[in-house]
Tab-separated table of C-alpha atoms and ligand atoms in Angstrom:
chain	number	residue	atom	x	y	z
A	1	UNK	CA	126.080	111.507	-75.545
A	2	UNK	CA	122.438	111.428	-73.839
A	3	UNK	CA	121.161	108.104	-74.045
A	4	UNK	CA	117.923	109.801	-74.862
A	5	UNK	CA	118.428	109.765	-78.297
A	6	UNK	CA	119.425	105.698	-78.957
A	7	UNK	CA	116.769	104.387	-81.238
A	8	UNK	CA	115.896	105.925	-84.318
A	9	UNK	CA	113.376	103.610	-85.223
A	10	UNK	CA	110.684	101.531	-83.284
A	11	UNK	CA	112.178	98.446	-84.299
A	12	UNK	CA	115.040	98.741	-81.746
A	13	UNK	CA	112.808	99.908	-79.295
A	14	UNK	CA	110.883	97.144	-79.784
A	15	UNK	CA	113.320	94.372	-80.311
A	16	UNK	CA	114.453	95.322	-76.963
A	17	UNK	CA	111.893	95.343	-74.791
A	18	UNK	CA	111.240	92.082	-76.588
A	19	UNK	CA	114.371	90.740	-75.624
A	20	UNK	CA	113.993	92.104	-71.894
A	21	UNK	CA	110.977	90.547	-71.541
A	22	UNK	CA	111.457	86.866	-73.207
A	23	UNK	CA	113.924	85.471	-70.771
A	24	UNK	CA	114.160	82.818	-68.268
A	25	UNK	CA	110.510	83.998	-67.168
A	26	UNK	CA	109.033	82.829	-69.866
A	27	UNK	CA	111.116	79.039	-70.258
A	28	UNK	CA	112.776	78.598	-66.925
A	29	UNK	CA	110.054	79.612	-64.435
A	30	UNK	CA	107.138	79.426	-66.050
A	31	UNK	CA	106.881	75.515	-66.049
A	32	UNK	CA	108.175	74.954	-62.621
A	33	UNK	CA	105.806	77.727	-61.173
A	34	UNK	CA	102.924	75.928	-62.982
A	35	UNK	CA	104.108	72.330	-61.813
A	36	UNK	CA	103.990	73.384	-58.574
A	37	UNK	CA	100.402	75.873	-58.538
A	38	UNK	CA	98.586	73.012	-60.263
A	39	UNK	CA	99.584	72.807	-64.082
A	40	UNK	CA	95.919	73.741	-66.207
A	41	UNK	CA	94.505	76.033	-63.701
A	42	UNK	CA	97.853	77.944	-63.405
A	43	UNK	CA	98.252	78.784	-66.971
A	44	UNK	CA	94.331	79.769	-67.541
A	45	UNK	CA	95.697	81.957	-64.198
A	46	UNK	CA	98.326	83.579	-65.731
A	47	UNK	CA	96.921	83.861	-69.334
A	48	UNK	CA	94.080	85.836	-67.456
A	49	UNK	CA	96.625	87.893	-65.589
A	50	UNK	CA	99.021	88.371	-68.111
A	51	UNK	CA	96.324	89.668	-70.805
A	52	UNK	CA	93.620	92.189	-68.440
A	53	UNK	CA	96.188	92.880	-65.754
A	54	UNK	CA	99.998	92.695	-67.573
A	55	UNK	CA	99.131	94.193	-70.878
A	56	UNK	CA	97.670	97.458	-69.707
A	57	UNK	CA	100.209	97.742	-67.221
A	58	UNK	CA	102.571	97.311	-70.076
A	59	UNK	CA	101.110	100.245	-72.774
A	60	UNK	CA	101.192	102.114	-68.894
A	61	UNK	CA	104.411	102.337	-68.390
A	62	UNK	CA	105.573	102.693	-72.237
A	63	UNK	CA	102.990	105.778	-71.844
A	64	UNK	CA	104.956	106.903	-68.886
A	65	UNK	CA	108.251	106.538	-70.394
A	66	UNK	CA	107.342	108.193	-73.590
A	67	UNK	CA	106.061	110.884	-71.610
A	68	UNK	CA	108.920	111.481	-69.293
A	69	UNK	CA	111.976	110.545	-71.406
A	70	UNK	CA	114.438	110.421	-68.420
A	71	UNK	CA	116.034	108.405	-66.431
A	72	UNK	CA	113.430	106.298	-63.654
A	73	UNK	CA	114.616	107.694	-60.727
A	74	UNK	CA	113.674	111.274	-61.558
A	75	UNK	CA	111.141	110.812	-64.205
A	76	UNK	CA	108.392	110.549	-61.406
A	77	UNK	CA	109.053	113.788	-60.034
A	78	UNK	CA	109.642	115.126	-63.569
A	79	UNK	CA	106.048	113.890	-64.785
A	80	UNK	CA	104.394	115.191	-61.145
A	81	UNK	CA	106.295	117.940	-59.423
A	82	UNK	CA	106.341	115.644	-56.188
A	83	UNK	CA	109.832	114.725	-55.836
A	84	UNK	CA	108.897	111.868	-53.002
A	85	UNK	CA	107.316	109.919	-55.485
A	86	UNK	CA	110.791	109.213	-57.000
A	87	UNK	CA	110.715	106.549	-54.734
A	88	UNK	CA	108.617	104.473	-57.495
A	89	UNK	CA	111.754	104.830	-59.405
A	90	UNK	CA	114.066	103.175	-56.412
A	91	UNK	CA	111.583	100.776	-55.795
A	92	UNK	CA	112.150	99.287	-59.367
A	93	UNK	CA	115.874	99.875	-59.027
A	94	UNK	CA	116.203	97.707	-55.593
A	95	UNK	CA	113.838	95.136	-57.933
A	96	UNK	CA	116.119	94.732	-60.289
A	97	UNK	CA	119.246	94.726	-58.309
A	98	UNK	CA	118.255	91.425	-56.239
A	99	UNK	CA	116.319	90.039	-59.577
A	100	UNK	CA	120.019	90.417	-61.575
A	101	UNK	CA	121.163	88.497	-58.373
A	102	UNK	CA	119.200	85.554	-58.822
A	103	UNK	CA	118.638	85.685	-62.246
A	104	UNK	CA	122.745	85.169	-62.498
A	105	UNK	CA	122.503	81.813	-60.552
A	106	UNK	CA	120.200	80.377	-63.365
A	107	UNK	CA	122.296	81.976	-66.168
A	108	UNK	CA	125.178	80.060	-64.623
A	109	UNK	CA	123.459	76.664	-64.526
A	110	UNK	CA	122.864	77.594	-68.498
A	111	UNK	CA	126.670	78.141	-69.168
A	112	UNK	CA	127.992	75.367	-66.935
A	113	UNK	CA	125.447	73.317	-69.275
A	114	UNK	CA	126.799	74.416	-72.206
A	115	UNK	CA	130.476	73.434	-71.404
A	116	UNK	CA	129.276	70.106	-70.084
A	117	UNK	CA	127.163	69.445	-73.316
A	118	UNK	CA	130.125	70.699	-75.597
A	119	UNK	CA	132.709	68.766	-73.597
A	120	UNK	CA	131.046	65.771	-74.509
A	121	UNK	CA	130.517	66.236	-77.958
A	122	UNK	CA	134.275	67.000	-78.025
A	123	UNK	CA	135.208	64.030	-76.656
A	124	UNK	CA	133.102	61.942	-78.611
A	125	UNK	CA	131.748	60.571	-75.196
A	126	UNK	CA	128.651	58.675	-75.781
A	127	UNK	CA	127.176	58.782	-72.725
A	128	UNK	CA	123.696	59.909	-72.320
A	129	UNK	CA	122.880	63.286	-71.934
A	130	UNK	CA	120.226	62.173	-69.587
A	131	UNK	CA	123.352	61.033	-67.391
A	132	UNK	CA	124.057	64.646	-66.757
A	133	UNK	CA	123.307	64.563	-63.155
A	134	UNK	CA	121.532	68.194	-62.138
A	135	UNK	CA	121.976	67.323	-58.403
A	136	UNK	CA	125.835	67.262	-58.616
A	137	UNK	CA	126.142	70.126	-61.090
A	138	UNK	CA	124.514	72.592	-59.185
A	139	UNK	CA	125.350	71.049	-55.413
A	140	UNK	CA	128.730	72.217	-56.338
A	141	UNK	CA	129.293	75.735	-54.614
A	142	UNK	CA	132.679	76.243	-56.653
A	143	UNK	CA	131.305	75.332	-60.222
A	144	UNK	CA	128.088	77.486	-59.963
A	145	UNK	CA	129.894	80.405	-58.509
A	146	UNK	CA	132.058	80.086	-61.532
A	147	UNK	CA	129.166	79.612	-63.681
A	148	UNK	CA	127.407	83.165	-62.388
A	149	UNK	CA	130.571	84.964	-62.228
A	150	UNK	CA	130.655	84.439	-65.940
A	151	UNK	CA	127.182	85.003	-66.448
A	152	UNK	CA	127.716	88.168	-64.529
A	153	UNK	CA	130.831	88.881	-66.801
A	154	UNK	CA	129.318	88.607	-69.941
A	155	UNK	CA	126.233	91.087	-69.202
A	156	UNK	CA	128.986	93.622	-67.438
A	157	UNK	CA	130.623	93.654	-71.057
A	158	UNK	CA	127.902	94.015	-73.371
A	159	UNK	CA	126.393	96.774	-71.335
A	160	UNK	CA	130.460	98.600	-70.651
A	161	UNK	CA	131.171	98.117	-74.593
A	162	UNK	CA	127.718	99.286	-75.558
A	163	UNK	CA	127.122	96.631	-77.939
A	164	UNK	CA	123.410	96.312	-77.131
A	165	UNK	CA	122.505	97.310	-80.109
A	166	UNK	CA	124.371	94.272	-82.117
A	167	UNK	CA	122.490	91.706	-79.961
A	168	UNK	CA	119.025	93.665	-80.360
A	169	UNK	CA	119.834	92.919	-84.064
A	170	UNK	CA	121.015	89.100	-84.147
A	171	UNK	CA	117.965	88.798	-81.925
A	172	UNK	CA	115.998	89.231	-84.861
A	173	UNK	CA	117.449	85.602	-86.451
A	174	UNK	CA	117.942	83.816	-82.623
A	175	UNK	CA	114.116	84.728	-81.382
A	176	UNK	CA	112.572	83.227	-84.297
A	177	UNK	CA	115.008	79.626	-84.274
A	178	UNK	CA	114.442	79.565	-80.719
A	179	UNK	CA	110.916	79.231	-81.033
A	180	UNK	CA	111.535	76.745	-83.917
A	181	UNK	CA	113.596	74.650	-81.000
A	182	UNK	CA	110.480	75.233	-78.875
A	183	UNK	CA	108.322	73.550	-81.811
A	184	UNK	CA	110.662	70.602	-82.192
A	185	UNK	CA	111.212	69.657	-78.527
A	186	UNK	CA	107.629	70.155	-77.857
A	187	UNK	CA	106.940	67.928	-81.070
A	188	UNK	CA	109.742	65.286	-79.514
A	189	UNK	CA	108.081	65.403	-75.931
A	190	UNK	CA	104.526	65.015	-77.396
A	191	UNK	CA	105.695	61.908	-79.235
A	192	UNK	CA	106.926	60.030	-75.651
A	193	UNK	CA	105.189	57.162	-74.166
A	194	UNK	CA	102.481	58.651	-71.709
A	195	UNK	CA	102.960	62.745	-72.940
A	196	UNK	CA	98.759	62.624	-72.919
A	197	UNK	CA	98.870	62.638	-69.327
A	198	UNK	CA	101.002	65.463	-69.104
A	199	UNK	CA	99.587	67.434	-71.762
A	200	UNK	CA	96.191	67.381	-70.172
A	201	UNK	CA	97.990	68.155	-66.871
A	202	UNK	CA	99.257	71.818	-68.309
A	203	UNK	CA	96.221	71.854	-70.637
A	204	UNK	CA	93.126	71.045	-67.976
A	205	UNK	CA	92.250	73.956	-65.451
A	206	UNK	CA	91.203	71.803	-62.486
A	207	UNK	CA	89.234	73.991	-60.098
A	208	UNK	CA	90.194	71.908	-56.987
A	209	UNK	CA	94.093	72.702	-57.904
A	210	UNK	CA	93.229	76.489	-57.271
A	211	UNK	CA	94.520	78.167	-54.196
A	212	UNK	CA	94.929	81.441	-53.165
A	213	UNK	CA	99.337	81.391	-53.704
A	214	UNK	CA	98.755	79.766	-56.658
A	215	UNK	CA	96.492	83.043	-57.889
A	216	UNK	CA	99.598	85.081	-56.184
A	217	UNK	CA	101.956	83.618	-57.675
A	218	UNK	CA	100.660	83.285	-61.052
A	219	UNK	CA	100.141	87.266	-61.123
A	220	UNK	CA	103.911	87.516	-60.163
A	221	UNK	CA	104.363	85.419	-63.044
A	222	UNK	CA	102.738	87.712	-65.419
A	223	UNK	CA	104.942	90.962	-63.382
A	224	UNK	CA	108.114	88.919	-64.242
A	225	UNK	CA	107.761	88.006	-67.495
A	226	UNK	CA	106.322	91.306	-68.628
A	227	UNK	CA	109.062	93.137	-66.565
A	228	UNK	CA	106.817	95.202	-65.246
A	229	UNK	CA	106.748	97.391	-61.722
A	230	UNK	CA	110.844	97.385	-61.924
A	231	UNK	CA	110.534	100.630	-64.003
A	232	UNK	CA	112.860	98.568	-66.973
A	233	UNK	CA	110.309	98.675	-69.495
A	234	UNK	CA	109.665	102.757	-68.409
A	235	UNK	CA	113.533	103.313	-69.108
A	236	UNK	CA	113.686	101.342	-72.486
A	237	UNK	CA	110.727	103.680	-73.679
A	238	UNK	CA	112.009	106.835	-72.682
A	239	UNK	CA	114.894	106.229	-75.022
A	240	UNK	CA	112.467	105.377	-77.638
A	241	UNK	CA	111.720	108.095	-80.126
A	242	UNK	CA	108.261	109.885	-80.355
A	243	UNK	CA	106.387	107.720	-82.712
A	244	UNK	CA	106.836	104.835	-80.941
A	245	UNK	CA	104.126	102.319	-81.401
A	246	UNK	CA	102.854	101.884	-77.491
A	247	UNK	CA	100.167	99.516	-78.112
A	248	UNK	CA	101.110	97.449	-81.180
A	249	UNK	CA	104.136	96.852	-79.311
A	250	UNK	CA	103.220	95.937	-75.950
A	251	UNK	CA	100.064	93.927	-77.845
A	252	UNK	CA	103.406	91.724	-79.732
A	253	UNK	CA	105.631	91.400	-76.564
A	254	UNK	CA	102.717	90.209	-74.232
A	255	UNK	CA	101.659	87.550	-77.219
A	256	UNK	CA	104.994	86.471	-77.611
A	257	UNK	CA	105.442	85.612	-74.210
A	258	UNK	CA	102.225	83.825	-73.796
A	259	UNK	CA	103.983	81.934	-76.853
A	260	UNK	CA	106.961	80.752	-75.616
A	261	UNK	CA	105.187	79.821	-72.200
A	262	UNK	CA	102.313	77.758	-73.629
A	263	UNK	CA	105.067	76.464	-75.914
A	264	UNK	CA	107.601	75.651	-72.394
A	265	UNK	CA	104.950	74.093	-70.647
A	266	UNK	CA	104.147	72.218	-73.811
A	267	UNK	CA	107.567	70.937	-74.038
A	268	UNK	CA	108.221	69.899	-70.621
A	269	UNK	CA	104.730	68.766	-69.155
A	270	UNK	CA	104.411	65.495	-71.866
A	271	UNK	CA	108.080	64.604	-70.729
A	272	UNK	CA	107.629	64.807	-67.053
A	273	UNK	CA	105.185	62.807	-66.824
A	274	UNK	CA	106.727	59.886	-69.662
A	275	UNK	CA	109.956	60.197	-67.442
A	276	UNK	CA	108.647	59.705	-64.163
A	277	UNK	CA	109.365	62.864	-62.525
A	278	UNK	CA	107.283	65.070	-60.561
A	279	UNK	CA	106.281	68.366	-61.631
A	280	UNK	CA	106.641	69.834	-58.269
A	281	UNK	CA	110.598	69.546	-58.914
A	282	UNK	CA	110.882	73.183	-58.640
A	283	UNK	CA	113.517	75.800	-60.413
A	284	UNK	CA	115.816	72.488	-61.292
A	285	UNK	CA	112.634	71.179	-63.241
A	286	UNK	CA	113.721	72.279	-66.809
A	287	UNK	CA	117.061	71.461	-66.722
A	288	UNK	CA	116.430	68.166	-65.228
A	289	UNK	CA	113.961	67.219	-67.656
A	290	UNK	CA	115.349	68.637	-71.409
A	291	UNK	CA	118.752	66.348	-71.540
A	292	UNK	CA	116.547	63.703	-71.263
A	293	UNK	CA	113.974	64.695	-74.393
A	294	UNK	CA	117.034	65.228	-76.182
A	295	UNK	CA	118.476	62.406	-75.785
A	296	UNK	CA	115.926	60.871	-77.768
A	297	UNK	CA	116.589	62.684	-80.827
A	298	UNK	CA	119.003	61.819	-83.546
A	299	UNK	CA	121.754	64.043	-82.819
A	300	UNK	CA	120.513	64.920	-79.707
A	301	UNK	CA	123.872	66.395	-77.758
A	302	UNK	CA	124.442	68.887	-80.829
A	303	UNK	CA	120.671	69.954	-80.590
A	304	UNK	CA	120.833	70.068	-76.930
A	305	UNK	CA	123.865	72.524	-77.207
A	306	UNK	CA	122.188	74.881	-79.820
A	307	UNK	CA	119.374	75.386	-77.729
A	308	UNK	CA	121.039	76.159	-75.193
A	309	UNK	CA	123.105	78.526	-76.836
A	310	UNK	CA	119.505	80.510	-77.364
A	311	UNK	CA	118.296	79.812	-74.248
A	312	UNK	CA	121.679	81.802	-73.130
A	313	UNK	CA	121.572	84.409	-75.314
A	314	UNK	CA	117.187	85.087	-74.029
A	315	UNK	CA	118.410	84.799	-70.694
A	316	UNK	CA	121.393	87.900	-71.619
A	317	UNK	CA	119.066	89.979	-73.615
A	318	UNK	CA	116.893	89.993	-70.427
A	319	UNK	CA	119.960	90.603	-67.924
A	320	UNK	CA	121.564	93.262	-69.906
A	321	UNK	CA	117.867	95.514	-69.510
A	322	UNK	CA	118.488	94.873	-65.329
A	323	UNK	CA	122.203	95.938	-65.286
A	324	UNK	CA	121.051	98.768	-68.073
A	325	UNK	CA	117.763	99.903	-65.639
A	326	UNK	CA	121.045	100.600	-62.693
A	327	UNK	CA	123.245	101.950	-65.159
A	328	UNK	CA	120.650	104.729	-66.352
A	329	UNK	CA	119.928	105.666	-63.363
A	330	UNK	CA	123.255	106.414	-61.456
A	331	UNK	CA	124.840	107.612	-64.352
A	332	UNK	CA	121.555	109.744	-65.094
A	333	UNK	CA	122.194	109.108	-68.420
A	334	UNK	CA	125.652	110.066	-68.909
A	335	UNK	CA	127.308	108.000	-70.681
A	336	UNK	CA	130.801	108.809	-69.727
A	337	UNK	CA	130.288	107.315	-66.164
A	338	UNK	CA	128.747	104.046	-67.955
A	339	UNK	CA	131.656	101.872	-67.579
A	340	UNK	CA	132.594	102.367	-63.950
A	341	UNK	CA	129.094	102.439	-63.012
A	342	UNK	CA	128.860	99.381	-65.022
A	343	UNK	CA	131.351	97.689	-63.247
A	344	UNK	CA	130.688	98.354	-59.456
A	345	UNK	CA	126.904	97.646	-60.194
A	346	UNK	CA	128.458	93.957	-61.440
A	347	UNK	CA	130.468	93.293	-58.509
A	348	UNK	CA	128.019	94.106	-56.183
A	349	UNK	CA	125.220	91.721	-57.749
A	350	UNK	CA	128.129	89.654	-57.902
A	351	UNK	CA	127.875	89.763	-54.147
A	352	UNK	CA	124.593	89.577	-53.363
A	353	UNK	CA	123.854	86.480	-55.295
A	354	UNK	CA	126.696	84.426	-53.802
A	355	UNK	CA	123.445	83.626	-51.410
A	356	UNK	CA	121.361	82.906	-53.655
A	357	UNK	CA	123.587	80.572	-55.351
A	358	UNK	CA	124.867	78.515	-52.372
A	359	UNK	CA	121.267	78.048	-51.435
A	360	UNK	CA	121.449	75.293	-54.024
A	361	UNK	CA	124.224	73.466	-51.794
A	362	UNK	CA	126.128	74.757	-48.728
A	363	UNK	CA	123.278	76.543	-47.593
A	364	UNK	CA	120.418	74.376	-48.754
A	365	UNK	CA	119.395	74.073	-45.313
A	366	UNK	CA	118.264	77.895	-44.232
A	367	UNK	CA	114.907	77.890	-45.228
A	368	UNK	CA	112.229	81.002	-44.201
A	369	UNK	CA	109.254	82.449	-45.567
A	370	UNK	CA	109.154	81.708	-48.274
A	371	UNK	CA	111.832	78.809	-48.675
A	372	UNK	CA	115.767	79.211	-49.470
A	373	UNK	CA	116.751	82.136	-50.159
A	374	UNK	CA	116.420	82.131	-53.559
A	375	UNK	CA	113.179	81.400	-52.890
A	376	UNK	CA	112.465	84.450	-50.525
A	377	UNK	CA	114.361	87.036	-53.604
A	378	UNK	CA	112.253	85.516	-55.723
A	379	UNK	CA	109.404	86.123	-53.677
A	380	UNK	CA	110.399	90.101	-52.923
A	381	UNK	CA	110.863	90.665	-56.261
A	382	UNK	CA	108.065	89.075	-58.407
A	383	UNK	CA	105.506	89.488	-55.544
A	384	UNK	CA	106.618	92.199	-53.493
A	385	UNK	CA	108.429	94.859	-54.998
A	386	UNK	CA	107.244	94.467	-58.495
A	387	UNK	CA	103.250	94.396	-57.633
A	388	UNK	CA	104.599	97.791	-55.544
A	389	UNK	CA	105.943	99.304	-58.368
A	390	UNK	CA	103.051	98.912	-60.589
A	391	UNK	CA	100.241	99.819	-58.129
A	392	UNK	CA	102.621	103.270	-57.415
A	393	UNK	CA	102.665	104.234	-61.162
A	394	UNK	CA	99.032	103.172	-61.241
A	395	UNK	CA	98.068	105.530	-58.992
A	396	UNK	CA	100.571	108.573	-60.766
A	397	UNK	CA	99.163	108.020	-63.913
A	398	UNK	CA	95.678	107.574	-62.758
A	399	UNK	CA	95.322	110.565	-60.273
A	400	UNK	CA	98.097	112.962	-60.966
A	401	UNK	CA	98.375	112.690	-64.892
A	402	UNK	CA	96.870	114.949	-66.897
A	403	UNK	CA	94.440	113.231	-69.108
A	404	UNK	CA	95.137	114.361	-72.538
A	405	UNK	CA	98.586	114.508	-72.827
A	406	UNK	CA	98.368	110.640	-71.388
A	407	UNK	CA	95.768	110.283	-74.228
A	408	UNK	CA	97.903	112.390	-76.677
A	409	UNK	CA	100.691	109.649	-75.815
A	410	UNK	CA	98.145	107.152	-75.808
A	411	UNK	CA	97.294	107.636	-79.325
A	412	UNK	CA	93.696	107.254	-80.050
A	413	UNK	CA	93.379	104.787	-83.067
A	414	UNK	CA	89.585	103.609	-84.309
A	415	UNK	CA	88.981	101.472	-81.664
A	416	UNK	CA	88.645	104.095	-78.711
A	417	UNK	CA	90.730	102.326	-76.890
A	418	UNK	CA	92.103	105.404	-74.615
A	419	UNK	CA	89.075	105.706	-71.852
A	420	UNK	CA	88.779	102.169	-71.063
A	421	UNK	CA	92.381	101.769	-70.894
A	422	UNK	CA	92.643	104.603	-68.723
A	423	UNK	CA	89.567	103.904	-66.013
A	424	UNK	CA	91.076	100.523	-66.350
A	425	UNK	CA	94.429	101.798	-64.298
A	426	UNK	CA	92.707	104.310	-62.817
A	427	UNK	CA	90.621	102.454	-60.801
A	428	UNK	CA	90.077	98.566	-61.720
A	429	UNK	CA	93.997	97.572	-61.238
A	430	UNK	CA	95.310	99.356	-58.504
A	431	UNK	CA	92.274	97.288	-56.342
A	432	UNK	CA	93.545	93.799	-58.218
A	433	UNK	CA	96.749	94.928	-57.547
A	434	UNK	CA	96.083	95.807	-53.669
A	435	UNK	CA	93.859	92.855	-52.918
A	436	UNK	CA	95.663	90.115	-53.907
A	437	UNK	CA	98.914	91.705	-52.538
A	438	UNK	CA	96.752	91.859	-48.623
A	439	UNK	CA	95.594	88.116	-49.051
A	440	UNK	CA	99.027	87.040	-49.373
A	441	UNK	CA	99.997	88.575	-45.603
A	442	UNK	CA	96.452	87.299	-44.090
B	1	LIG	N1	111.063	89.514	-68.017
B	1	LIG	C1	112.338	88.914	-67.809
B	1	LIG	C2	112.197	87.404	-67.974
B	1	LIG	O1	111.144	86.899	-68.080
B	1	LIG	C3	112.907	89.260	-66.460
B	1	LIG	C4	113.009	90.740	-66.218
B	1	LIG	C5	112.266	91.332	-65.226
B	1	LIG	C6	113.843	91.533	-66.995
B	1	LIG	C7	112.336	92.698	-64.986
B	1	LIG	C8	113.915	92.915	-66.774
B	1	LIG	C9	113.165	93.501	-65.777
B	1	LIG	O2	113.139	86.696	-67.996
């Protein structure tokens, strides 16, 4: 069966890209990028970003994918005639294969929390959750291999059994409570002896906490938690049917996710600074911080473990589009080669991120550009290869693309939103896109 055909209704379509994009982006880096960048000035960064540079990049490449309907790796040439420019295609494919790798290391931190959390509601331990020490956890090479492996595991089988579609629809009840856990820990953290000072800290743009990475990074924020440049969201619309809604759904997926990162930053700002910590902590920052807010809830350990349980399942939705993004394009959509491609694709991320993980202990002390080495995968993917990605389809759509059959795709509503949409990634973004990627390297 061609995977072409797999939604029959936008809903699908959209709950997907949905779930692809909410993800550890949003609640894992979001806070720790803004601790460290400055806090206020960050998020008015990334808001900025995320709304004139991320959301017409988004309706882009649904445009592109409703237009092409094949796989990524061809759909380039498909669209142009110029089979080179395929390489747009493998660009996003090497993106996602080292973001899968790292990603895995922080879904395995999620699941060796959960069986810590549950193993001590089991055994009606009272002991704090704040006791949980994050340093020992994850400075143990065997436990957080384990931990990815599973991670790893449990994307490999959703994708191999094709039972996507049963998560995109329980996402429709586990989206909407994990936002209410959002609420209530934010509402918890606000409450906390000194939260004002940390509330103003994500709140206030300081202009003196501005720097040049902190502008970089902030626009590889908006590229990661969009999922854009890795071609994902392209693939997810080309199996979209016709009448997809482009812009009404990249307008909900882009507002969500400025949601649930005002809402993270919200939640963990107040509690950093009532706890003492700093919020230059880095990627241990959330998971350092949360057992302690929940501790000070009335059944703290058995909220701690249901958010979790979302936070795992946000964290899959978004893994299973990355393994999904490989799968589509070396099976080239034939779905008979899904499992074995499904599987070797596993092992080999498998691989890859054995670095990534062990850069949390054993090999803590390599550090290069720009840090560990999960730090310098981060860094290729969110501010290398994705900006890449995006600035390449820019240009195809831009300069190559016919006009009206993008604005035929486009859909021209009342507002006339198609021209300045269009001179928008025709000309404005692709120079964003190129200058900020040349300041990094000067
Ligand atoms: N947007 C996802 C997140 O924020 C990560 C992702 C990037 C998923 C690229 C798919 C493709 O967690």
């Amino acid at each position: 069966m061609d995977k072409q055909s797999q939604w029959k209704t936008s809903t699908g379509f959209i709950l997907a890209s949905a779930g692809s994009a909410i993800g550890l982006g949003a609640m894992w880096k979001f806070p720790y990028m803004a601790g460290i960048y400055g806090g206020g000035a960050f998020l008015l960064m990334f808001l900025i970003f995320t709304i004139f540079v991320g959301l017409p990049l988004l309706i882009m490449e649904f445009t592109v994918g409703k237009m092409g309907q094949t796989y990524t790796t061809k759909i380039y040439s498909k669209l142009t005639q110029k089979k080179w420019l395929n390489i747009i295609g493998w660009n996003g494919n090497l993106a996602v294969f080292v973001l899968f790798g790292f990603y895995s290391v922080i879904g395995g931190w999620i699941i060796i929390y959960i069986f810590n959390v549950a193993a001590q509601i089991l055994s009606f331990n009272q002991t704090k959750l704040g006791e949980i020490q994050f340093e020992s956890i994850i400075g143990s090479p065997v436990l957080t291999l384990i931990g990815q492996g599973v991670f790893i595991l449990l994307t490999m089988l959703i994708v191999m059994l094709g039972v996507e579609k049963g998560l995109e629809k329980a996402s429709k009840f586990m989206i909407p409570l994990l936002f209410i856990f959002l609420i209530i820990i934010v509402v918890k953290s606000l409450t906390l002896d000194g939260s004002i000072e940390g509330l103003k800290y994500i709140l206030q743009p300081r202009l003196e906490d501005v720097s040049m990475e902190g502008v970089l990074f902030a626009l590889g924020q908006s590229f990661f938690t969009l999922s854009l440049g890795t071609t994902g969201m392209i693939t997810y619309a080309s199996y979209a049917s016709k009448d997809m809604p482009i812009k009404t759904s990249a307008v909900s997926i882009v507002l969500m996710n400025i949601l649930v990162s005002v809402l993270a930053g919200l939640a963990i700002f107040p509690a950093i600074k009532s706890f003492g910590y700093k919020p230059t902590e880095g990627p241990g920052l959330l998971f350092k911080v949360l057992p302690k807010v929940f501790d000070q809830m009335a059944f703290g350990s058995g909220f701690y473990l249901i958010f979790l349980i979302l936070f795992l399942f946000a964290a899959l939705t978004s893994s299973i589009s990355l393994l999904e993004l490989n799968v589509s394009n070396f099976t080239k959509n034939d779905n008979t080669k899904r499992k074995p491609v499904a599987f070797w694709a596993s092992i080999l991320v498998f691989i890859i991120s054995i670095p990534a993980t062990l850069s949390f202990s054993s090999l803590s002390g390599i550090k290069f550009g720009a840090g560990t080495i999960f730090d310098n995968m981060d860094f290729l993917v969110s501010n290398i290869l994705m900006p890449l990605g995006a600035l390449g389809t820019t240009l195809v759509v831009g300069h190559l693309l016919n006009k009206n059959e993008l604005k035929e795709h486009f859909g021209n509503n009342r507002f006339k939103l198609f021209l300045p949409w269009y001179y928008l990634v025709k000309f404005v973004l692709p120079i964003v896109i190129i200058v900020i990627f040349i300041v990094q390297f000067i």
